[in-house]
XYZ file of C-alpha atoms in Angstrom:
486
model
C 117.176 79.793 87.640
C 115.511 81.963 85.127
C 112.740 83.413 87.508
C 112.870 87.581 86.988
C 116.537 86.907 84.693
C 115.399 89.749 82.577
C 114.825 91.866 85.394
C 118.515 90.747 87.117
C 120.143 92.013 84.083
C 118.894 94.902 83.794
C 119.382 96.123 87.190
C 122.777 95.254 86.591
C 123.162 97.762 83.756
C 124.137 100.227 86.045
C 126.478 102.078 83.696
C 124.210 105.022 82.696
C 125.383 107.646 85.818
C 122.744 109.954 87.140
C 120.168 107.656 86.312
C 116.899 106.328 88.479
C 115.870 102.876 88.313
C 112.295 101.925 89.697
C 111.610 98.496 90.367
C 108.215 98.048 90.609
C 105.296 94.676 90.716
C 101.854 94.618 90.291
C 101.425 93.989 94.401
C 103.139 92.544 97.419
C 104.893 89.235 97.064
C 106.283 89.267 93.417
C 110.127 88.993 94.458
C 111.207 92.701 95.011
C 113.062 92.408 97.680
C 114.293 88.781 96.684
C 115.733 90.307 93.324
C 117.384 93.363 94.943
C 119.335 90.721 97.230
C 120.527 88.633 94.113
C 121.349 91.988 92.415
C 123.577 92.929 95.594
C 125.193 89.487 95.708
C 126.241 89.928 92.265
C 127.515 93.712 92.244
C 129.361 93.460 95.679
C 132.861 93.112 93.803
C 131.648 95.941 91.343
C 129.902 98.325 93.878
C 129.422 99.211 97.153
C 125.254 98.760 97.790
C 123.765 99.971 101.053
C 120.052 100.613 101.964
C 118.337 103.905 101.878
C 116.306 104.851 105.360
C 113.394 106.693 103.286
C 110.760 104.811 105.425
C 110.298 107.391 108.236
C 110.159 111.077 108.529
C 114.082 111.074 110.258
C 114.960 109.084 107.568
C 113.766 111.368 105.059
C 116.274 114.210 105.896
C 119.719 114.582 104.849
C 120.965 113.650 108.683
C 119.369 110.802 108.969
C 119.985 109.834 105.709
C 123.528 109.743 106.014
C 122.847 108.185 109.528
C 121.095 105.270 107.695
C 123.614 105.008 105.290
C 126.526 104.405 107.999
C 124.752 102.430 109.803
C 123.712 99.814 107.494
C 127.459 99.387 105.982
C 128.624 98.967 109.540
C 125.361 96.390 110.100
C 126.834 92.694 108.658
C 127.163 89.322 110.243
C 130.892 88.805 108.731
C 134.307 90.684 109.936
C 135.134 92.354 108.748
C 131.889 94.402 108.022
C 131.017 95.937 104.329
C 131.944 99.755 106.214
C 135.312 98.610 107.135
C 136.225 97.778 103.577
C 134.717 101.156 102.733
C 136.395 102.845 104.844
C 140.352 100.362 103.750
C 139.104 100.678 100.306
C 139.275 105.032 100.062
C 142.511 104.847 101.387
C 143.816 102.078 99.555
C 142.772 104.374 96.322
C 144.111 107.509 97.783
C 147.632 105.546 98.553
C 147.539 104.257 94.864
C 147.445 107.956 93.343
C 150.522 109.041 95.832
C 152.041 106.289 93.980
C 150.910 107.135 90.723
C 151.758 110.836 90.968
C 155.215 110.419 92.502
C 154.075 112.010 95.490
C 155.797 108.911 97.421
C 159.079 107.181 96.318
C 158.268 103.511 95.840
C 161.571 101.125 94.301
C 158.549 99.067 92.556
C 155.816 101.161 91.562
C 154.283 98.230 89.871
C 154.536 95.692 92.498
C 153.322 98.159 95.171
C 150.308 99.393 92.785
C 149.337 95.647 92.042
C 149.577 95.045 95.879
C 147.331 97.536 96.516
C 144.549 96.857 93.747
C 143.767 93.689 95.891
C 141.802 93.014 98.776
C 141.834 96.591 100.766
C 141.769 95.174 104.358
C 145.328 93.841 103.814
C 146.678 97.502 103.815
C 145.308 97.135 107.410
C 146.427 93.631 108.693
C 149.552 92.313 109.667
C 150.300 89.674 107.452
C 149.577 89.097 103.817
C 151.063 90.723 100.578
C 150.437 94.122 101.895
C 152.138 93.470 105.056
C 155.382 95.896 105.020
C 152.837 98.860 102.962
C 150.618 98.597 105.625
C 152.677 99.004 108.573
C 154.605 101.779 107.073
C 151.882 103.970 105.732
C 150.172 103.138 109.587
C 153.421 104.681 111.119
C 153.511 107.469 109.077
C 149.757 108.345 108.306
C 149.941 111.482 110.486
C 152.335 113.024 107.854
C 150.280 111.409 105.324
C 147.174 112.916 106.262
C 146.913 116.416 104.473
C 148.608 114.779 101.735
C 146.112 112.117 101.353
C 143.672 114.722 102.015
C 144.768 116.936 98.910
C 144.827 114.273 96.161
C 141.231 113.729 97.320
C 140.202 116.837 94.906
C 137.159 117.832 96.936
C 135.912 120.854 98.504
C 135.874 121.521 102.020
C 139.774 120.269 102.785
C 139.087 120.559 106.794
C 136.002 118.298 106.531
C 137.158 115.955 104.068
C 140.324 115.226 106.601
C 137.517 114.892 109.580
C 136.154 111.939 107.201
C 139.532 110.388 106.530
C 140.416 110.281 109.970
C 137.372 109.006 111.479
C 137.463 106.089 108.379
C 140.998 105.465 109.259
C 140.315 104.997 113.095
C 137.064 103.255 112.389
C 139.056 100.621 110.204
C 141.793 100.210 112.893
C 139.485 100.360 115.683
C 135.656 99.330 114.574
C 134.371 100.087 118.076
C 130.677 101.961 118.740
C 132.437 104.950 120.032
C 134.592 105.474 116.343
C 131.090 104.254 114.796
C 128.963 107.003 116.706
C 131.674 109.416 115.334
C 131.373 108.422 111.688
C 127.382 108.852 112.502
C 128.010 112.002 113.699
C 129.628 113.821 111.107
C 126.369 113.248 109.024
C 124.711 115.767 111.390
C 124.285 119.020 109.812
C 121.152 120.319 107.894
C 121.982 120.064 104.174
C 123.335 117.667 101.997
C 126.825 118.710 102.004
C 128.528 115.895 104.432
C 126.518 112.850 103.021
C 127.575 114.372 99.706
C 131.507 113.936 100.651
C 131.010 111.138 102.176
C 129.250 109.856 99.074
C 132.435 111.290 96.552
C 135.045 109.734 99.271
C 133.180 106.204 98.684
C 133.003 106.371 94.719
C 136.978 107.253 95.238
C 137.062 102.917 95.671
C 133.952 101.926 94.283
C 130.387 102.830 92.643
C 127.548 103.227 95.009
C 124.265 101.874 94.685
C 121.661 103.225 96.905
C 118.497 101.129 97.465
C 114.958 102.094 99.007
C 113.044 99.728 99.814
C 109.715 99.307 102.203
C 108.471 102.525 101.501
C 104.957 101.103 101.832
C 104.517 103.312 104.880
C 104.580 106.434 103.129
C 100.756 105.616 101.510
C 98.936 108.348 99.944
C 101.165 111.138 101.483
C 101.803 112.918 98.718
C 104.284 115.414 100.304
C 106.774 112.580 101.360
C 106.569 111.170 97.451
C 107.910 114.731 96.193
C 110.781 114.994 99.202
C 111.906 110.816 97.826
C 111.517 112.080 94.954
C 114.094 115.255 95.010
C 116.759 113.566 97.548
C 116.814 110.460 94.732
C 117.724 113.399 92.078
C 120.016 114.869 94.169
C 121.468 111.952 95.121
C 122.056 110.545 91.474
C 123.837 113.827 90.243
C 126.589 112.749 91.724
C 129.272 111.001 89.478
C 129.424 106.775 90.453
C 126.016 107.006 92.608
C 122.587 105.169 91.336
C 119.302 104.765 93.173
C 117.367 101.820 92.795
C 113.170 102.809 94.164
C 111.609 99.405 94.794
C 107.425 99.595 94.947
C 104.456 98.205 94.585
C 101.805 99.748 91.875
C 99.358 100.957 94.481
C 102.982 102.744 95.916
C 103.572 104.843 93.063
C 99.863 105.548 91.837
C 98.755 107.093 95.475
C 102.442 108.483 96.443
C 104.477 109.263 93.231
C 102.968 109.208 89.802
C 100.715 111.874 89.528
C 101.176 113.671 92.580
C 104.635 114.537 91.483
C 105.454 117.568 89.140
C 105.193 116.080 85.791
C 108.902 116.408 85.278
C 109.841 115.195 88.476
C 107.811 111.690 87.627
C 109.687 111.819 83.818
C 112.426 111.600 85.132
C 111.794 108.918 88.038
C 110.035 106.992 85.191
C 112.410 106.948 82.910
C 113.870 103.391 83.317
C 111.349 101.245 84.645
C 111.956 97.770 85.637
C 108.430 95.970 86.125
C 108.194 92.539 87.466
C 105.464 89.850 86.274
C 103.843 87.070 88.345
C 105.189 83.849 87.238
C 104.103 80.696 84.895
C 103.911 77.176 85.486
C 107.796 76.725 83.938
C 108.841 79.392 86.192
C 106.674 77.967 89.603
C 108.441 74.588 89.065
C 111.324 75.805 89.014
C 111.441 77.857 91.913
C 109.354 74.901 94.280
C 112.363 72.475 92.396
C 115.254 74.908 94.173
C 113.870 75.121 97.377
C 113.196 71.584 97.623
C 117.044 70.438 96.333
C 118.331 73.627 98.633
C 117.676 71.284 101.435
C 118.400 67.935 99.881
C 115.035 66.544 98.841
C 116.071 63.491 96.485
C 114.802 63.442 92.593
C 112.132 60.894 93.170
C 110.334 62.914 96.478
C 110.270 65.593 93.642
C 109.060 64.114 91.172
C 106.505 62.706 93.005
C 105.644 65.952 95.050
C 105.066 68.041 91.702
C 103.209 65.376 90.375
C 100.700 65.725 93.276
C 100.741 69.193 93.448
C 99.665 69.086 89.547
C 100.584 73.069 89.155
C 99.137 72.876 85.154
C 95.704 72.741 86.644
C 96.294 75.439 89.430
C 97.224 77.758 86.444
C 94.559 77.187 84.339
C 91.877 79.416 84.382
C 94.189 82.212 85.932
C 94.716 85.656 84.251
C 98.626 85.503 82.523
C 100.838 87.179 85.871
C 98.291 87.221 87.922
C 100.566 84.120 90.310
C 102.866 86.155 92.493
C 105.827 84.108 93.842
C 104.751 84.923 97.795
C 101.426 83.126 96.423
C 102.940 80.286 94.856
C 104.962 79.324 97.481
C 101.981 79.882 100.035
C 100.682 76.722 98.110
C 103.104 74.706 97.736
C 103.716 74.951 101.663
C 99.609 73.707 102.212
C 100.139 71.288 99.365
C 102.832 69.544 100.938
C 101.545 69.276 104.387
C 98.507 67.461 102.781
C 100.652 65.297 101.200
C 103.303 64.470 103.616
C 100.239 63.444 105.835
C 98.858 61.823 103.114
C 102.251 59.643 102.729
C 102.595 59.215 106.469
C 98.554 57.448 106.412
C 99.602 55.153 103.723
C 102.974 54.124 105.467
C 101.881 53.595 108.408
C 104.271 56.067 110.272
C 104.026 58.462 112.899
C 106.479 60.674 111.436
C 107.408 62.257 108.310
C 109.461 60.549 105.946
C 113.833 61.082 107.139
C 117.326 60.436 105.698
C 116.126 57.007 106.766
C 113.466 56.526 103.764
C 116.334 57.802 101.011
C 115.571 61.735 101.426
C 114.205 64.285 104.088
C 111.000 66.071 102.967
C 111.364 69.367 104.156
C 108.848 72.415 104.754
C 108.498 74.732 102.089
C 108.628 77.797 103.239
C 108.890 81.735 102.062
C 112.373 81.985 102.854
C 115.263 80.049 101.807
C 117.347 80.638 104.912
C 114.708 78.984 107.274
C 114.207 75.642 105.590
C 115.537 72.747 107.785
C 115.023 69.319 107.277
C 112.425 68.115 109.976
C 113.399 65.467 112.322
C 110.759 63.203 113.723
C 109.536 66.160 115.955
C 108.761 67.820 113.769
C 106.437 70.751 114.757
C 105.082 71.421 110.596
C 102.009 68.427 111.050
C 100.129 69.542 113.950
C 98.056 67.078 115.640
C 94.389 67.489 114.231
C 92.173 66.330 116.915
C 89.340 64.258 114.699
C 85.524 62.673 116.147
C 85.656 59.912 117.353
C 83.098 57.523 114.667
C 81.802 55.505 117.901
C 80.558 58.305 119.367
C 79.541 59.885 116.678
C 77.612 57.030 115.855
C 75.701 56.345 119.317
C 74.737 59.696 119.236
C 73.148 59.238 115.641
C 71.597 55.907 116.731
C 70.143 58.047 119.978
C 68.540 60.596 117.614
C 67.005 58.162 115.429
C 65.337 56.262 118.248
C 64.243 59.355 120.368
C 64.191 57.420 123.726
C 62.756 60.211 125.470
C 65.037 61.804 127.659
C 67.122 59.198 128.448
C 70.542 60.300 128.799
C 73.037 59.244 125.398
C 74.762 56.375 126.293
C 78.372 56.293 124.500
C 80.544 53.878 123.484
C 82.931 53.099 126.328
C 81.344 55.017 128.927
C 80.528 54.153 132.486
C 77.657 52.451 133.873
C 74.458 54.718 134.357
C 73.042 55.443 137.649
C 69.281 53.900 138.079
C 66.513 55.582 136.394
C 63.783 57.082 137.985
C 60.547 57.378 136.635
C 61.876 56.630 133.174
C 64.397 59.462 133.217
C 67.993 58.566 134.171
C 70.027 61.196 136.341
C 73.361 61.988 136.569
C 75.262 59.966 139.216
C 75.855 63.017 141.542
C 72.289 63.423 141.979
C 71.959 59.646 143.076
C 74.649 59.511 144.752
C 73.261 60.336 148.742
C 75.920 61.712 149.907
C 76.105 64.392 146.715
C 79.762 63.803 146.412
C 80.898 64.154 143.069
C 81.851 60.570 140.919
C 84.159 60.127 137.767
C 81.366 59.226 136.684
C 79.462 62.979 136.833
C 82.966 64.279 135.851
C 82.995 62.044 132.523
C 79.233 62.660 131.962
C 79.808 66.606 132.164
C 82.704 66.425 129.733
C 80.334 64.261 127.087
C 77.397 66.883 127.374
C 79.985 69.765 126.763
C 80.424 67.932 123.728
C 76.862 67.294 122.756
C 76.502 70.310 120.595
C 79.764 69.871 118.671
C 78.459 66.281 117.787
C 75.167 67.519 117.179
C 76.602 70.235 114.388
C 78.627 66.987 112.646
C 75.757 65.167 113.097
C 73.910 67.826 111.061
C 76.481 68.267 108.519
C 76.479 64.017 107.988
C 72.351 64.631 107.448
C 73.003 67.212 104.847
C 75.440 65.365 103.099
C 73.441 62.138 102.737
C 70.441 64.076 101.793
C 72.492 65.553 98.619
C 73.948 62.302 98.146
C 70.172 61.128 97.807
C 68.980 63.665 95.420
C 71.655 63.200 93.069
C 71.397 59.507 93.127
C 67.374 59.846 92.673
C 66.424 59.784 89.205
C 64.253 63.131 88.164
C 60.386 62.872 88.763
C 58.340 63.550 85.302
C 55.848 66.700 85.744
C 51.849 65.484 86.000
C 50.209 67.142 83.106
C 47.231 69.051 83.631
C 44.981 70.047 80.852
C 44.525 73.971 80.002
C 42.316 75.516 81.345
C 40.632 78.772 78.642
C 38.797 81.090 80.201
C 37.785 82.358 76.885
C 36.920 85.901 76.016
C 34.028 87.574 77.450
């Protein structure tokens, strides 16, 4: 799909080092967070990408940073998780250049070296092509430690073997206690552990760094400048790139001019700005979510043709359509004409596999489209007037019996009047027990006033209808009067 395509691609030029990218869109619901996800799906088997805390004040300090960091590699659905494969990955890399340096004796260098350059996690499993590597460099990692530790080439040997360790036992182990100790390590006041931790990672792979939903930091200037210097920081290292994601409003109250003039060149300097979408670009995106969930050629066809998105554009500035927007539409659009196909049909339910296709809810997300079964909860019950009632009331009116009460189509027998005014049957009744009868009658005067207000809208209507139908009236003319001068 070529929605944002030019905007993919470049965020996928990540090959400039020590570089800032901002994403940014005119307002909320353009696709920003959308994009980033395609851009992480495609740079997983180039890069490791992990989300940036920066949207509270603990997140905003190197700690918690780091914190943040650890904490959403170790957060995935799948086993194992993205921080595991970190964690396999640095050592697989550190075990390649013992190889490579003839610090260990291998009988195949090549073989072993090719083993190693695949899937990390095999180093740590006990089968696959890294099966007899892996259980001999698990044996023997004590002795391996301060050499693995050495060919790191970092500062700060003692802490750099704390890291290894806890990745090694977090890989073998991934429990919360070997998690909480990874966390931990982040907890001193300057950058210098998130920055080894950082160097250890690039070891396997580039890092990308994303922030995203900074919207909370809103005109506070003072958090824009500390972003702003830990994004900096952050990007001086060699193999790590920050991607800041934000609407305009974002940056104009927050960053922009608030910031030191060279602080914002530099965060400015490659710019990634996302437009609102045309009519080639909407139909696109409503044709993937509908054949995401199976909707047959003909319900699309059909569907676009009643949704008739060349007329919704027209008129509208060029951009102006964000894709949160769009899809907002095309969600109200096709409840009006699913219930529009269900009146024609007959049917008391929406069209299913049955009919050739199931006609699913479009929705904002792409993960929570289903296709609706015959309970389906997306065509709520709309409780209309009933016309009989509406029209004995109208007839009522129009007579203006007097005080008699309305009597409704369907209703029960009225008590006897008295004196020409008819009362309710609880008053009749002697022994002032209260009747269905009172009970219905209560429940139709409760809804005199809503019938009244349709009543008055039906008046107005026909009244317009009448004065458009009624051909203009010429003016009289009057002769002039002259008053003459005096």
């Amino acid at each position: 799909m070529a929605i944002h395509e030019t905007a993919l691609e470049e965020l996928r030029a990540l090959e400039n080092e020590g570089r800032v990218i901002l994403l940014s869109a005119p307002r909320a619901g353009h696709g920003k967070t959308h994009l980033l996800g395609r851009v992480a799906e495609k740079l997983q088997a180039e890069a490791v990408v992990a989300s940036l805390p920066w949207q509270t004040e603990d997140g905003m300090t190197w700690a918690g940073c780091g914190r943040g960091i650890v904490a959403d590699l170790a957060y995935s659905g799948v086993k194992p998780n993205l921080l595991q494969r970190v964690c396999s990955g640095v050592h697989a890399a550190l075990l390649k250049r013992l190889i490579q340096t003839g610090r260990i004796p291998s009988t195949d260098p090549s073989q072993a070296l090719r083993v190693l350059s695949q899937d990390p996690m095999n180093l740590f499993s006990d089968s696959g092509p890294a099966k007899v590597i892996g259980e001999w460099f698990r044996k023997h990692y004590d002795q391996l430690h301060t050499t693995l530790t050495e060919v790191t080439y970092l500062e700060g040997r003692a802490e750099v073997a704390d890291w290894l360790r806890a990745m090694f036992d977090y890989v073998e182990q991934p429990t919360a206690p070997n998690l909480a100790t990874l966390a931990a390590g982040m907890d001193v006041a300057g950058p210098e552990q998130l920055v080894r931790f950082l160097k250890l990672v690039v070891i396997w792979k580039p890092v990308v760094l994303v922030a995203d939903h900074m919207d909370g930091l809103y005109r506070d200037a003072e958090a824009g400048v500390a972003v702003a210097r830990m994004a900096l920081e952050l990007t001086s290292l060699p193999g790590v790139r920050v991607v800041l994601s934000m609407n305009q409003d974002l940056w104009d109250t927050t960053f922009g001019r608030q910031l030191p003039s060279a602080l914002e060149d530099r965060l400015n300097a490659r710019n990634v700005s996302l437009a609102g979408l045309n009519a080639g670009e909407a139909i696109e995106l409503i044709e993937l979510r509908m054949a995401k969930v199976g909707v047959g050629e003909r319900h699309r066809e059909e569907f676009l043709g009643y949704l008739d998105l060349d007329r919704y554009f027209l008129g509208r500035p060029a951009g102006s359509v964000s894709t949160r927007g769009m899809l907002r539409h095309a969600a109200q659009a096709w409840r009006k004409w699913l219930r529009s196909a269900v009146a024609e049909t007959g049917k008391s339910g929406p069209p299913g596999p049955a009919d050739g296709d199931a006609l699913p809810l479009i929705m904002e997300e792409v993960a929570s489209l289903q296709a609706p079964s015959a309970m389906s909860p997306f065509l709520p019950e709309i409780e209309e007037e009933e016309e009989e009632d509406l029209s004995a009331l109208a007839k009522h009116l129009a007579e203006d019996q007097g005080g008699e009460v309305v009597s409704l189509a369907g209703s029960p027998a009225l008590a006897p009047t008295m004196g020409g005014t008819s009362l309710p049957s609880c008053l009749n009744n002697p022994s002032n027990r209260v009747t269905p009868s009172c009970h219905w009658r209560n429940r139709q005067r409760a809804r005199l006033p809503h019938l009244l207000r349709r009543l008055g809208r039906l008046r107005h209507q026909a009244s317009l209808q009448q004065v458009k139908s009624c051909p203009p009236r010429p003016l009289p003319l009057r002769p002039r009067r002259w008053s003459g001068l005096r």
